[in-house]
Coordinates of C-alpha atoms in Angstrom, one line a residue:
M2 CA 83.8 -86.4 -92.0
L3 CA 81.7 -86.3 -89.9
V4 CA 83.7 -84.0 -86.5
K5 CA 84.8 -81.4 -90.3
A6 CA 81.5 -81.3 -90.4
L7 CA 80.0 -80.4 -87.0
S8 CA 83.4 -78.2 -86.4
V9 CA 82.4 -76.4 -89.4
L10 CA 78.9 -75.4 -87.8
V11 CA 80.0 -74.6 -84.5
V12 CA 82.4 -72.5 -86.2
L13 CA 79.7 -70.5 -87.3
G14 CA 77.3 -71.1 -85.2
L15 CA 79.6 -68.9 -82.7
T16 CA 80.5 -66.2 -85.2
L17 CA 76.8 -65.7 -85.5
G18 CA 75.7 -65.8 -82.7
A19 CA 78.9 -63.2 -81.7
P20 CA 77.4 -59.2 -80.2
T21 CA 77.9 -56.8 -83.1
Y22 CA 79.1 -53.2 -82.3
D23 CA 77.9 -50.2 -83.7
N24 CA 80.5 -48.7 -85.2
Q25 CA 78.8 -45.2 -86.0
K26 CA 80.7 -42.4 -83.6
P27 CA 78.0 -39.5 -81.6
K28 CA 76.4 -37.4 -83.0
G29 CA 77.9 -33.8 -82.3
M30 CA 76.8 -30.9 -79.8
P31 CA 75.2 -28.0 -80.7
Y32 CA 77.3 -24.3 -79.3
D33 CA 79.3 -21.4 -79.8
F34 CA 81.3 -19.6 -78.2
G35 CA 83.6 -16.7 -78.7
Y36 CA 85.9 -13.8 -77.0
G37 CA 88.5 -11.4 -78.3
V38 CA 90.4 -9.3 -77.0
Q39 CA 91.8 -5.2 -77.3
D40 CA 94.5 -3.8 -75.5
E41 CA 95.3 -0.3 -77.1
Y42 CA 98.9 -0.1 -75.0
R43 CA 100.2 -2.7 -75.9
G44 CA 99.2 -2.9 -79.6
V45 CA 97.1 -6.2 -79.4
A46 CA 93.7 -7.1 -81.4
Y47 CA 92.7 -10.5 -81.7
D48 CA 88.8 -12.6 -81.3
H49 CA 87.6 -15.9 -81.8
S50 CA 84.4 -16.4 -82.1
E51 CA 82.4 -20.0 -83.5
D52 CA 79.5 -22.2 -83.6
S53 CA 78.7 -26.0 -84.9
D54 CA 75.2 -27.0 -84.9
G55 CA 76.6 -30.5 -84.1
N56 CA 77.1 -31.4 -87.5
V57 CA 79.4 -27.8 -89.5
V58 CA 82.1 -26.0 -87.8
R59 CA 81.9 -22.3 -88.1
G60 CA 83.8 -19.4 -87.2
S61 CA 85.9 -17.1 -87.8
Y62 CA 88.9 -15.4 -86.1
S63 CA 91.2 -12.0 -86.4
V64 CA 94.9 -10.9 -84.9
L65 CA 96.2 -7.8 -84.9
L66 CA 99.9 -8.5 -87.0
P67 CA 103.0 -7.0 -85.9
D68 CA 103.0 -5.1 -89.1
G69 CA 99.9 -3.5 -88.8
R70 CA 97.5 -5.3 -90.4
M71 CA 95.0 -7.0 -89.8
Q72 CA 94.2 -10.5 -91.1
I73 CA 90.6 -12.5 -90.8
V74 CA 90.1 -15.4 -91.1
T75 CA 86.4 -17.4 -91.3
Y76 CA 86.6 -21.5 -92.0
E77 CA 84.1 -23.7 -92.2
A78 CA 84.4 -27.6 -91.4
D79 CA 82.6 -31.0 -91.3
H80 CA 83.3 -34.8 -91.9
E81 CA 82.2 -34.8 -95.6
N82 CA 84.7 -31.7 -97.1
G83 CA 87.5 -31.1 -94.1
Y84 CA 88.6 -27.5 -93.1
R85 CA 87.7 -24.8 -96.4
A86 CA 89.3 -21.4 -94.5
N87 CA 89.5 -17.8 -96.5
V88 CA 92.0 -15.3 -95.2
E89 CA 91.8 -11.9 -96.1
Y90 CA 94.5 -9.1 -94.4
I91 CA 93.1 -5.9 -93.8
G92 CA 95.6 -2.7 -93.8
E93 CA 98.4 -2.2 -95.1
A94 CA 101.3 -3.8 -94.1
Q95 CA 104.2 -0.9 -91.9
F96 CA 107.5 -1.1 -91.5
P97 CA 110.7 1.0 -89.4
S98 CA 112.8 3.0 -91.5
K99 CA 116.4 3.0 -90.9
S100 CA 117.8 5.6 -89.5
G101 CA 121.2 6.0 -88.5
T102 CA 123.9 3.8 -88.1
P103 CA 123.8 0.2 -86.9
V104 CA 125.3 -0.3 -83.6
T105 CA 128.0 -2.8 -83.3
F106 CA 128.7 -5.2 -80.1
K107 CA 132.8 -4.4 -79.1
P108 CA 133.1 -6.7 -76.6
Q109 CA 136.1 -6.4 -73.1
T110 CA 139.0 -8.9 -73.6
Q111 CA 139.3 -8.2 -69.9
N112 CA 137.0 -7.4 -67.3
S113 CA 136.4 -4.5 -66.2
Y114 CA 135.8 -5.2 -62.2
Q115 CA 139.2 -5.1 -59.8
Q116 CA 138.2 -8.6 -58.4
E117 CA 139.8 -9.3 -54.9
Q118 CA 142.8 -11.0 -53.9
H119 CA 142.4 -13.0 -50.3
Q120 CA 145.0 -14.5 -48.8
P121 CA 144.6 -17.8 -46.9
Q122 CA 145.7 -17.1 -43.5
S123 CA 146.1 -19.9 -40.8
L124 CA 143.8 -20.5 -37.6
Y125 CA 145.0 -23.7 -36.4
Q126 CA 146.8 -23.8 -33.6
A127 CA 149.4 -25.9 -32.7
P128 CA 149.4 -28.0 -29.7
Q129 CA 150.9 -26.6 -26.3
Q130 CA 153.0 -30.7 -25.7
Q131 CA 151.6 -31.6 -22.5
Q132 CA 154.5 -33.9 -20.4
Q133 CA 154.3 -37.5 -20.8
L134 CA 152.7 -39.4 -17.6
Q135 CA 153.9 -41.8 -16.6
Y136 CA 151.5 -44.7 -14.6
G137 CA 152.7 -46.8 -11.8
Q138 CA 155.2 -44.9 -10.6

């Protein structure tokens, strides 16, 4: 019985004496950034800006969509409420009008080029017969 009690005390002592670790996440660092691209020749326009106080991240980005509308997303994110976004569109969608007859694809049934014909040629010449030499004569 004394051995059991001593074993329990040893295990209890080792458990209480074990090091403890702080499992809290480190506080975030404050930051802010932003960028933008405007290329009228290619029809590209987008930007992004974001800032954080170390706890809450706030930002927005926008992009010119292929249909001509501008999509603007504003967002806020933190560890308590997660990611929350608000999306809005500016402008009317523009679609090209259909005109003309549809283009159809008709594959060719044979090659449109003349393939060269090659004939094999013999580049090997048979050896000339030499006289048999007889040794010892």
